[in-house]
Coordinates of C-alpha atoms in Angstrom, one line a residue:
M6 CA 0.0 0.0 0.0
R7 CA 1.1 3.5 -0.7
A8 CA -0.1 7.0 -1.4
A9 CA -2.0 7.3 -4.7
E10 CA -0.1 9.0 -7.5
V11 CA -1.1 10.6 -10.8
G12 CA 0.1 7.5 -12.5
D13 CA -2.5 5.5 -10.6
L14 CA -5.5 7.2 -12.1
A15 CA -6.0 4.7 -14.8
G16 CA -5.9 1.8 -12.3
I17 CA -8.3 3.6 -9.9
R18 CA -10.6 4.1 -12.8
A19 CA -10.4 0.4 -13.7
V20 CA -11.3 -0.6 -10.1
T21 CA -14.2 1.8 -10.2
F22 CA -15.7 0.4 -13.3
A23 CA -15.1 -3.2 -12.1
T24 CA -17.1 -2.4 -9.0
D25 CA -19.9 -0.7 -10.9
Q26 CA -19.3 2.7 -9.3
S27 CA -18.7 4.8 -12.4
E28 CA -21.1 7.6 -11.7
P29 CA -19.9 11.3 -11.5
G30 CA -18.0 12.0 -8.2
S31 CA -16.3 8.6 -8.2
G32 CA -12.9 7.1 -9.1
A33 CA -13.9 7.1 -12.7
D34 CA -13.5 10.9 -12.7
A35 CA -9.9 12.1 -12.7
A36 CA -10.9 15.6 -11.4
Y37 CA -12.6 14.0 -8.4
V38 CA -9.6 11.8 -7.6
E39 CA -7.3 14.8 -7.9
L40 CA -9.5 16.8 -5.5
I41 CA -9.3 13.9 -3.0
R42 CA -5.5 13.6 -3.4
S43 CA -4.9 17.3 -3.0
T44 CA -7.2 17.9 0.0
G45 CA -7.4 14.6 1.7
T46 CA -5.6 11.2 1.9
A47 CA -5.8 8.6 -0.9
L48 CA -4.1 5.2 -0.9
V49 CA -3.8 2.4 -3.4
A50 CA -3.1 -1.3 -2.9
V51 CA -0.8 -2.4 -5.7
Q52 CA 0.5 -5.8 -6.8
D53 CA 2.9 -6.1 -9.7
D54 CA 2.1 -2.5 -10.7
R55 CA -1.6 -3.3 -10.9
V56 CA -4.0 -1.3 -8.7
L57 CA -6.1 -3.8 -6.7
G58 CA -8.0 -1.3 -4.6
W59 CA -8.1 2.3 -3.5
A60 CA -9.4 4.2 -0.5
A61 CA -9.5 7.8 0.6
T62 CA -10.5 10.1 3.4
L63 CA -11.4 13.8 3.3
P64 CA -11.7 16.4 6.1
T65 CA -15.3 17.8 6.3
P66 CA -17.1 20.1 8.8
H67 CA -18.5 17.1 10.5
G68 CA -15.3 15.0 10.8
A69 CA -13.1 12.7 8.6
L70 CA -15.2 11.2 5.8
L71 CA -14.2 7.9 4.2
T72 CA -15.0 8.9 0.6
D73 CA -14.1 5.7 -1.2
L74 CA -13.1 2.1 -0.4
F75 CA -13.2 -0.2 -3.4
V76 CA -11.4 -3.4 -4.3
D77 CA -11.2 -5.1 -7.6
P78 CA -13.5 -8.2 -7.5
V79 CA -10.6 -10.4 -8.4
A80 CA -8.9 -9.5 -5.1
H81 CA -12.0 -9.8 -2.8
A82 CA -11.6 -11.9 0.4
R83 CA -7.9 -11.3 0.4
G84 CA -7.9 -8.6 3.1
V85 CA -7.2 -5.7 0.8
G86 CA -10.1 -3.6 2.0
T87 CA -9.3 -4.2 5.6
A88 CA -5.7 -3.3 5.1
L89 CA -6.6 -0.1 3.2
L90 CA -9.0 1.0 6.0
G91 CA -6.6 0.1 8.7
A92 CA -3.9 2.3 7.1
L93 CA -6.3 5.2 6.8
W94 CA -7.9 4.7 10.2
P95 CA -5.4 2.8 12.3
T96 CA -7.1 3.5 15.7
P97 CA -10.7 2.2 16.1
S98 CA -11.3 4.5 19.0
A99 CA -10.4 7.7 17.1
R100 CA -13.2 10.3 17.1
R101 CA -15.2 12.2 14.4
R102 CA -15.2 9.6 11.5
Y103 CA -18.0 8.6 9.2
T104 CA -18.8 7.1 5.8
F105 CA -21.8 6.3 3.7
S106 CA -21.6 2.5 3.3
S107 CA -22.9 0.5 0.5
K108 CA -25.2 -2.5 1.2
H109 CA -22.4 -5.0 0.3
P110 CA -22.5 -7.7 3.0
A111 CA -18.8 -7.2 3.8
A112 CA -19.0 -3.4 4.1
L113 CA -21.0 -2.8 7.3
P114 CA -19.0 -5.4 9.4
L115 CA -15.8 -3.8 8.2
Y116 CA -16.8 -0.4 9.4
A117 CA -18.3 -1.6 12.6
R118 CA -15.0 -3.3 13.5
A119 CA -13.4 0.1 12.8
G120 CA -15.5 1.7 15.5
L121 CA -18.4 3.1 13.5
V122 CA -22.1 2.4 14.2
P123 CA -25.0 2.5 11.7
S124 CA -27.4 5.4 11.7
W125 CA -30.0 6.6 9.2
P126 CA -30.1 5.6 5.5
L127 CA -28.9 8.0 2.9
L128 CA -31.6 7.8 0.2
Y129 CA -30.8 8.3 -3.5
V130 CA -34.0 10.0 -4.8
S131 CA -35.1 11.3 -8.1
G132 CA -38.3 12.7 -9.6
P133 CA -40.2 15.4 -11.4
T134 CA -40.2 19.0 -10.2
D135 CA -43.6 20.1 -11.5
R136 CA -45.5 19.0 -8.4
L137 CA -43.1 20.5 -5.8
P138 CA -43.9 23.7 -3.9
L139 CA -42.6 26.8 -5.6
G140 CA -39.5 28.2 -3.8
V141 CA -40.4 31.2 -1.8
L142 CA -36.9 31.8 -0.5
R143 CA -34.2 33.8 -2.4
V144 CA -31.5 31.8 -4.2
D145 CA -28.3 33.6 -5.3
R146 CA -25.6 32.2 -7.5
V147 CA -22.1 32.6 -6.0
D148 CA -18.5 31.6 -6.8
A149 CA -16.6 28.8 -5.1
G150 CA -14.9 31.0 -2.5
A151 CA -18.2 32.6 -1.4
A152 CA -19.9 29.3 -1.2
A153 CA -17.1 27.7 0.8
A154 CA -17.1 30.7 3.2
A155 CA -20.9 30.5 3.7
E156 CA -20.8 26.7 4.3
S157 CA -18.0 27.2 6.9
R158 CA -20.1 29.8 8.7
L159 CA -23.2 27.5 8.7
A160 CA -21.6 24.1 9.4
G161 CA -18.3 25.0 11.0
G162 CA -14.9 23.7 9.9
E163 CA -12.4 25.2 7.5
P164 CA -13.7 26.6 4.2
R165 CA -13.5 24.1 1.3
P166 CA -13.3 26.2 -1.9
G167 CA -11.8 23.2 -3.8
V168 CA -15.0 21.2 -3.3
F169 CA -17.1 23.9 -4.8
A170 CA -14.7 24.6 -7.6
Y171 CA -15.1 20.9 -8.5
Y172 CA -18.9 21.4 -8.7
L173 CA -18.5 24.7 -10.6
S174 CA -16.8 22.9 -13.5
G175 CA -19.9 22.7 -15.5
G176 CA -22.2 23.3 -12.6
E177 CA -23.2 26.1 -10.2
A178 CA -23.1 27.0 -6.6
F179 CA -25.6 29.1 -4.7
V180 CA -26.8 30.3 -1.3
V181 CA -30.4 30.2 -0.1
R182 CA -31.5 33.2 2.0
D183 CA -34.4 33.9 4.3
R184 CA -34.5 37.6 3.9
A185 CA -30.9 38.6 4.5
R186 CA -29.9 35.4 6.4
V187 CA -28.2 32.6 4.6
I188 CA -29.9 29.3 5.7
A189 CA -28.4 26.9 3.2
V190 CA -25.5 26.5 0.7
G191 CA -25.5 24.2 -2.2
A192 CA -24.2 23.1 -5.6
A193 CA -25.8 21.5 -8.6
Q194 CA -24.6 19.9 -11.8
P195 CA -26.4 19.5 -15.1
G196 CA -27.6 16.1 -16.4
D197 CA -30.7 14.1 -17.1
P198 CA -31.8 14.3 -14.4
A199 CA -30.0 17.3 -13.1
V200 CA -28.2 16.6 -9.8
L201 CA -28.5 18.7 -6.6
A202 CA -25.0 17.6 -5.5
R203 CA -25.1 19.1 -2.0
L204 CA -27.2 21.4 0.2
A205 CA -25.8 22.2 3.6
C206 CA -28.7 23.2 5.9
P207 CA -28.1 22.8 9.6
D208 CA -31.6 24.0 10.7
P209 CA -34.1 21.2 10.2
G210 CA -36.9 23.7 10.5
A211 CA -35.7 25.4 7.4
A212 CA -34.6 22.3 5.5
A213 CA -37.8 21.6 3.4
G214 CA -38.1 25.2 2.3
A215 CA -34.5 25.5 1.4
L216 CA -34.6 22.3 -0.6
F217 CA -37.7 23.3 -2.6
A218 CA -36.3 26.8 -3.2
A219 CA -33.0 25.3 -4.5
V220 CA -34.8 22.8 -6.8
A221 CA -37.1 25.6 -8.2
A222 CA -34.1 27.8 -8.9
L223 CA -32.5 25.1 -11.0
G224 CA -35.4 25.4 -13.5
V225 CA -35.2 21.7 -14.6
D226 CA -37.9 19.1 -15.2
R227 CA -36.3 16.3 -13.2
V228 CA -33.7 16.3 -10.4
A229 CA -31.8 13.7 -8.3
F230 CA -30.1 14.0 -4.9
C231 CA -29.2 12.1 -1.8
L232 CA -30.9 13.0 1.5
P233 CA -31.2 11.5 5.0
G234 CA -34.1 9.1 5.6
P235 CA -35.4 11.5 8.4
H236 CA -35.3 14.6 6.1
P237 CA -38.3 16.8 6.8
A238 CA -39.1 17.0 3.0
L239 CA -39.2 13.2 2.3
R240 CA -42.9 12.7 2.6
R241 CA -43.7 15.6 0.4
L242 CA -41.2 14.5 -2.2
L243 CA -42.7 11.0 -2.3
A244 CA -46.2 12.5 -2.7
A245 CA -44.9 14.6 -5.6
G246 CA -43.8 11.5 -7.5
F247 CA -40.2 11.1 -6.4
R248 CA -38.9 7.6 -5.9
V249 CA -36.1 6.0 -3.9
D250 CA -33.6 4.6 -6.4
D251 CA -31.1 3.2 -3.9
F252 CA -29.7 3.9 -0.4
D253 CA -26.5 3.7 1.6
V254 CA -26.1 3.3 5.3
T255 CA -24.6 6.1 7.3
M256 CA -21.8 4.7 9.5
R257 CA -20.3 7.1 12.1
T258 CA -18.6 7.3 15.4
P259 CA -21.1 8.3 18.1
D260 CA -19.7 11.9 18.4
V261 CA -20.5 12.7 14.7
A262 CA -23.8 14.7 14.3
L263 CA -24.8 15.0 10.7
P264 CA -27.7 17.4 10.1
I265 CA -30.8 15.6 8.9
G266 CA -31.8 18.7 6.8
S267 CA -28.9 18.6 4.4
V268 CA -28.4 17.0 1.0
Y269 CA -25.2 15.0 0.9
S270 CA -22.6 13.9 -1.6
P271 CA -21.6 10.3 -0.7
G272 CA -18.0 11.1 -1.7
L273 CA -17.6 14.7 -0.6
G274 CA -19.9 15.0 2.4

Protein backbone atom coordinates (compact mmCIF):
# COMPACT_ATOMS: atom_id res chain seq x y z
CA MET A 1 0.00 0.00 0.00
CA ARG A 2 1.14 3.52 -0.75
CA ALA A 3 -0.14 7.01 -1.44
CA ALA A 4 -2.04 7.33 -4.69
CA GLU A 5 -0.10 9.02 -7.49
CA VAL A 6 -1.07 10.62 -10.77
CA GLY A 7 0.08 7.47 -12.54
CA ASP A 8 -2.51 5.45 -10.60
CA LEU A 9 -5.52 7.25 -12.09
CA ALA A 10 -6.04 4.65 -14.80
CA GLY A 11 -5.86 1.83 -12.26
CA ILE A 12 -8.28 3.58 -9.92
CA ARG A 13 -10.62 4.09 -12.83
CA ALA A 14 -10.42 0.40 -13.72
CA VAL A 15 -11.27 -0.64 -10.15
CA THR A 16 -14.16 1.83 -10.15
CA PHE A 17 -15.65 0.36 -13.31
CA ALA A 18 -15.08 -3.20 -12.08
CA THR A 19 -17.14 -2.42 -8.97
CA ASP A 20 -19.95 -0.65 -10.87
CA GLN A 21 -19.27 2.74 -9.26
CA SER A 22 -18.69 4.78 -12.41
CA GLU A 23 -21.11 7.64 -11.71
CA PRO A 24 -19.88 11.26 -11.47
CA GLY A 25 -18.03 11.97 -8.24
CA SER A 26 -16.27 8.60 -8.25
CA GLY A 27 -12.89 7.12 -9.08
CA ALA A 28 -13.93 7.15 -12.74
CA ASP A 29 -13.53 10.95 -12.68
CA ALA A 30 -9.91 12.10 -12.72
CA ALA A 31 -10.87 15.56 -11.41
CA TYR A 32 -12.59 13.98 -8.41
CA VAL A 33 -9.58 11.79 -7.60
CA GLU A 34 -7.25 14.76 -7.93
CA LEU A 35 -9.45 16.77 -5.54
CA ILE A 36 -9.29 13.95 -2.99
CA ARG A 37 -5.53 13.58 -3.44
CA SER A 38 -4.90 17.30 -3.02
CA THR A 39 -7.19 17.94 -0.04
CA GLY A 40 -7.39 14.56 1.71
CA THR A 41 -5.56 11.24 1.86
CA ALA A 42 -5.77 8.65 -0.91
CA LEU A 43 -4.14 5.22 -0.87
CA VAL A 44 -3.84 2.42 -3.38
CA ALA A 45 -3.13 -1.28 -2.90
CA VAL A 46 -0.84 -2.42 -5.70
CA GLN A 47 0.47 -5.82 -6.77
CA ASP A 48 2.90 -6.14 -9.68
CA ASP A 49 2.08 -2.55 -10.71
CA ARG A 50 -1.64 -3.32 -10.86
CA VAL A 51 -4.02 -1.33 -8.67
CA LEU A 52 -6.13 -3.85 -6.74
CA GLY A 53 -8.01 -1.30 -4.65
CA TRP A 54 -8.12 2.27 -3.47
CA ALA A 55 -9.44 4.19 -0.47
CA ALA A 56 -9.49 7.81 0.64
CA THR A 57 -10.50 10.14 3.43
CA LEU A 58 -11.39 13.82 3.32
CA PRO A 59 -11.74 16.39 6.11
CA THR A 60 -15.27 17.83 6.30
CA PRO A 61 -17.08 20.13 8.75
CA HIS A 62 -18.47 17.05 10.51
CA GLY A 63 -15.30 14.97 10.75
CA ALA A 64 -13.14 12.73 8.62
CA LEU A 65 -15.19 11.20 5.79
CA LEU A 66 -14.17 7.92 4.20
CA THR A 67 -14.97 8.90 0.64
CA ASP A 68 -14.12 5.68 -1.16
CA LEU A 69 -13.09 2.10 -0.40
CA PHE A 70 -13.24 -0.19 -3.42
CA VAL A 71 -11.41 -3.39 -4.26
CA ASP A 72 -11.24 -5.12 -7.63
CA PRO A 73 -13.52 -8.19 -7.46
CA VAL A 74 -10.57 -10.40 -8.44
CA ALA A 75 -8.95 -9.48 -5.10
CA HIS A 76 -12.00 -9.84 -2.84
CA ALA A 77 -11.64 -11.88 0.36
CA ARG A 78 -7.88 -11.28 0.45
CA GLY A 79 -7.90 -8.60 3.13
CA VAL A 80 -7.21 -5.71 0.75
CA GLY A 81 -10.13 -3.58 1.98
CA THR A 82 -9.31 -4.24 5.63
CA ALA A 83 -5.68 -3.28 5.05
CA LEU A 84 -6.59 -0.07 3.24
CA LEU A 85 -9.04 0.98 5.95
CA GLY A 86 -6.56 0.09 8.68
CA ALA A 87 -3.94 2.27 7.05
CA LEU A 88 -6.32 5.23 6.81
CA TRP A 89 -7.91 4.71 10.24
CA PRO A 90 -5.41 2.76 12.34
CA THR A 91 -7.11 3.52 15.67
CA PRO A 92 -10.69 2.20 16.06
CA SER A 93 -11.26 4.52 19.04
CA ALA A 94 -10.44 7.68 17.05
CA ARG A 95 -13.17 10.31 17.07
CA ARG A 96 -15.19 12.16 14.41
CA ARG A 97 -15.19 9.63 11.54
CA TYR A 98 -17.99 8.64 9.20
CA THR A 99 -18.84 7.14 5.82
CA PHE A 100 -21.82 6.30 3.66
CA SER A 101 -21.62 2.54 3.33
CA SER A 102 -22.95 0.47 0.46
CA LYS A 103 -25.17 -2.52 1.22
CA HIS A 104 -22.42 -4.99 0.31
CA PRO A 105 -22.48 -7.70 3.02
CA ALA A 106 -18.81 -7.17 3.80
CA ALA A 107 -19.03 -3.39 4.14
CA LEU A 108 -20.99 -2.82 7.35
CA PRO A 109 -19.03 -5.39 9.43
CA LEU A 110 -15.78 -3.82 8.21
CA TYR A 111 -16.83 -0.36 9.35
CA ALA A 112 -18.30 -1.65 12.62
CA ARG A 113 -14.97 -3.29 13.46
CA ALA A 114 -13.36 0.11 12.76
CA GLY A 115 -15.50 1.69 15.51
CA LEU A 116 -18.40 3.08 13.47
CA VAL A 117 -22.08 2.44 14.20
CA PRO A 118 -25.00 2.47 11.73
CA SER A 119 -27.38 5.41 11.69
CA TRP A 120 -30.00 6.56 9.16
CA PRO A 121 -30.08 5.57 5.49
CA LEU A 122 -28.87 8.02 2.87
CA LEU A 123 -31.58 7.82 0.21
CA TYR A 124 -30.84 8.32 -3.47
CA VAL A 125 -34.02 9.96 -4.76
CA SER A 126 -35.11 11.33 -8.12
CA GLY A 127 -38.30 12.70 -9.58
CA PRO A 128 -40.20 15.40 -11.44
CA THR A 129 -40.17 18.95 -10.18
CA ASP A 130 -43.58 20.12 -11.46
CA ARG A 131 -45.52 19.03 -8.35
CA LEU A 132 -43.12 20.45 -5.79
CA PRO A 133 -43.91 23.70 -3.95
CA LEU A 134 -42.57 26.80 -5.60
CA GLY A 135 -39.54 28.17 -3.83
CA VAL A 136 -40.39 31.23 -1.76
CA LEU A 137 -36.86 31.84 -0.51
CA ARG A 138 -34.20 33.79 -2.36
CA VAL A 139 -31.50 31.83 -4.17
CA ASP A 140 -28.32 33.64 -5.25
CA ARG A 141 -25.59 32.16 -7.46
CA VAL A 142 -22.11 32.57 -5.96
CA ASP A 143 -18.54 31.62 -6.78
CA ALA A 144 -16.58 28.82 -5.13
CA GLY A 145 -14.94 31.03 -2.53
CA ALA A 146 -18.20 32.63 -1.40
CA ALA A 147 -19.94 29.26 -1.25
CA ALA A 148 -17.13 27.73 0.79
CA ALA A 149 -17.10 30.65 3.23
CA ALA A 150 -20.87 30.49 3.66
CA GLU A 151 -20.76 26.73 4.26
CA SER A 152 -18.01 27.22 6.85
CA ARG A 153 -20.13 29.79 8.71
CA LEU A 154 -23.16 27.48 8.65
CA ALA A 155 -21.58 24.10 9.35
CA GLY A 156 -18.26 24.98 10.95
CA GLY A 157 -14.86 23.73 9.91
CA GLU A 158 -12.39 25.23 7.48
CA PRO A 159 -13.71 26.58 4.16
CA ARG A 160 -13.45 24.09 1.28
CA PRO A 161 -13.30 26.15 -1.92
CA GLY A 162 -11.80 23.22 -3.82
CA VAL A 163 -14.97 21.20 -3.32
CA PHE A 164 -17.15 23.94 -4.75
CA ALA A 165 -14.67 24.60 -7.57
CA TYR A 166 -15.10 20.95 -8.51
CA TYR A 167 -18.86 21.38 -8.73
CA LEU A 168 -18.53 24.66 -10.63
CA SER A 169 -16.75 22.86 -13.46
CA GLY A 170 -19.91 22.74 -15.55
CA GLY A 171 -22.24 23.33 -12.62
CA GLU A 172 -23.22 26.09 -10.22
CA ALA A 173 -23.05 27.02 -6.55
CA PHE A 174 -25.61 29.05 -4.65
CA VAL A 175 -26.81 30.26 -1.27
CA VAL A 176 -30.41 30.19 -0.07
CA ARG A 177 -31.54 33.19 1.97
CA ASP A 178 -34.45 33.86 4.28
CA ARG A 179 -34.48 37.63 3.87
CA ALA A 180 -30.85 38.60 4.52
CA ARG A 181 -29.93 35.44 6.44
CA VAL A 182 -28.19 32.59 4.64
CA ILE A 183 -29.86 29.32 5.66
CA ALA A 184 -28.35 26.90 3.15
CA VAL A 185 -25.46 26.55 0.72
CA GLY A 186 -25.51 24.19 -2.23
CA ALA A 187 -24.19 23.12 -5.59
CA ALA A 188 -25.78 21.50 -8.62
CA GLN A 189 -24.61 19.91 -11.83
CA PRO A 190 -26.42 19.47 -15.14
CA GLY A 191 -27.61 16.10 -16.39
CA ASP A 192 -30.69 14.06 -17.10
CA PRO A 193 -31.85 14.33 -14.43
CA ALA A 194 -30.00 17.34 -13.06
CA VAL A 195 -28.18 16.64 -9.80
CA LEU A 196 -28.47 18.69 -6.63
CA ALA A 197 -25.04 17.59 -5.49
CA ARG A 198 -25.11 19.11 -2.00
CA LEU A 199 -27.17 21.44 0.19
CA ALA A 200 -25.78 22.25 3.62
CA CYS A 201 -28.69 23.22 5.88
CA PRO A 202 -28.07 22.76 9.62
CA ASP A 203 -31.55 23.97 10.69
CA PRO A 204 -34.10 21.15 10.20
CA GLY A 205 -36.92 23.68 10.47
CA ALA A 206 -35.65 25.43 7.35
CA ALA A 207 -34.62 22.30 5.46
CA ALA A 208 -37.77 21.64 3.41
CA GLY A 209 -38.14 25.25 2.31
CA ALA A 210 -34.45 25.50 1.40
CA LEU A 211 -34.63 22.29 -0.63
CA PHE A 212 -37.73 23.33 -2.56
CA ALA A 213 -36.26 26.78 -3.25
CA ALA A 214 -33.00 25.28 -4.51
CA VAL A 215 -34.79 22.84 -6.80
CA ALA A 216 -37.09 25.56 -8.16
CA ALA A 217 -34.09 27.79 -8.90
CA LEU A 218 -32.52 25.07 -11.03
CA GLY A 219 -35.36 25.39 -13.54
CA VAL A 220 -35.24 21.71 -14.58
CA ASP A 221 -37.93 19.10 -15.18
CA ARG A 222 -36.28 16.33 -13.18
CA VAL A 223 -33.73 16.29 -10.39
CA ALA A 224 -31.84 13.74 -8.31
CA PHE A 225 -30.11 14.05 -4.95
CA CYS A 226 -29.18 12.15 -1.77
CA LEU A 227 -30.89 13.01 1.49
CA PRO A 228 -31.20 11.47 4.97
CA GLY A 229 -34.10 9.14 5.63
CA PRO A 230 -35.41 11.49 8.38
CA HIS A 231 -35.26 14.57 6.12
CA PRO A 232 -38.33 16.81 6.75
CA ALA A 233 -39.14 16.99 3.01
CA LEU A 234 -39.17 13.24 2.30
CA ARG A 235 -42.92 12.66 2.57
CA ARG A 236 -43.69 15.64 0.37
CA LEU A 237 -41.17 14.45 -2.22
CA LEU A 238 -42.72 10.98 -2.35
CA ALA A 239 -46.20 12.47 -2.67
CA ALA A 240 -44.94 14.55 -5.61
CA GLY A 241 -43.80 11.48 -7.53
CA PHE A 242 -40.23 11.08 -6.36
CA ARG A 243 -38.87 7.58 -5.92
CA VAL A 244 -36.09 6.03 -3.87
CA ASP A 245 -33.63 4.56 -6.38
CA ASP A 246 -31.07 3.22 -3.90
CA PHE A 247 -29.68 3.85 -0.45
CA ASP A 248 -26.46 3.73 1.56
CA VAL A 249 -26.14 3.30 5.32
CA THR A 250 -24.61 6.12 7.32
CA MET A 251 -21.84 4.72 9.53
CA ARG A 252 -20.31 7.08 12.09
CA THR A 253 -18.57 7.34 15.40
CA PRO A 254 -21.08 8.34 18.11
CA ASP A 255 -19.66 11.87 18.36
CA VAL A 256 -20.51 12.73 14.73
CA ALA A 257 -23.76 14.70 14.34
CA LEU A 258 -24.80 14.96 10.69
CA PRO A 259 -27.66 17.43 10.06
CA ILE A 260 -30.76 15.60 8.85
CA GLY A 261 -31.84 18.65 6.82
CA SER A 262 -28.87 18.60 4.44
CA VAL A 263 -28.41 17.00 1.04
CA TYR A 264 -25.17 15.01 0.91
CA SER A 265 -22.62 13.88 -1.62
CA PRO A 266 -21.59 10.32 -0.72
CA GLY A 267 -18.03 11.14 -1.72
CA LEU A 268 -17.59 14.75 -0.62
CA GLY A 269 -19.88 15.01 2.39
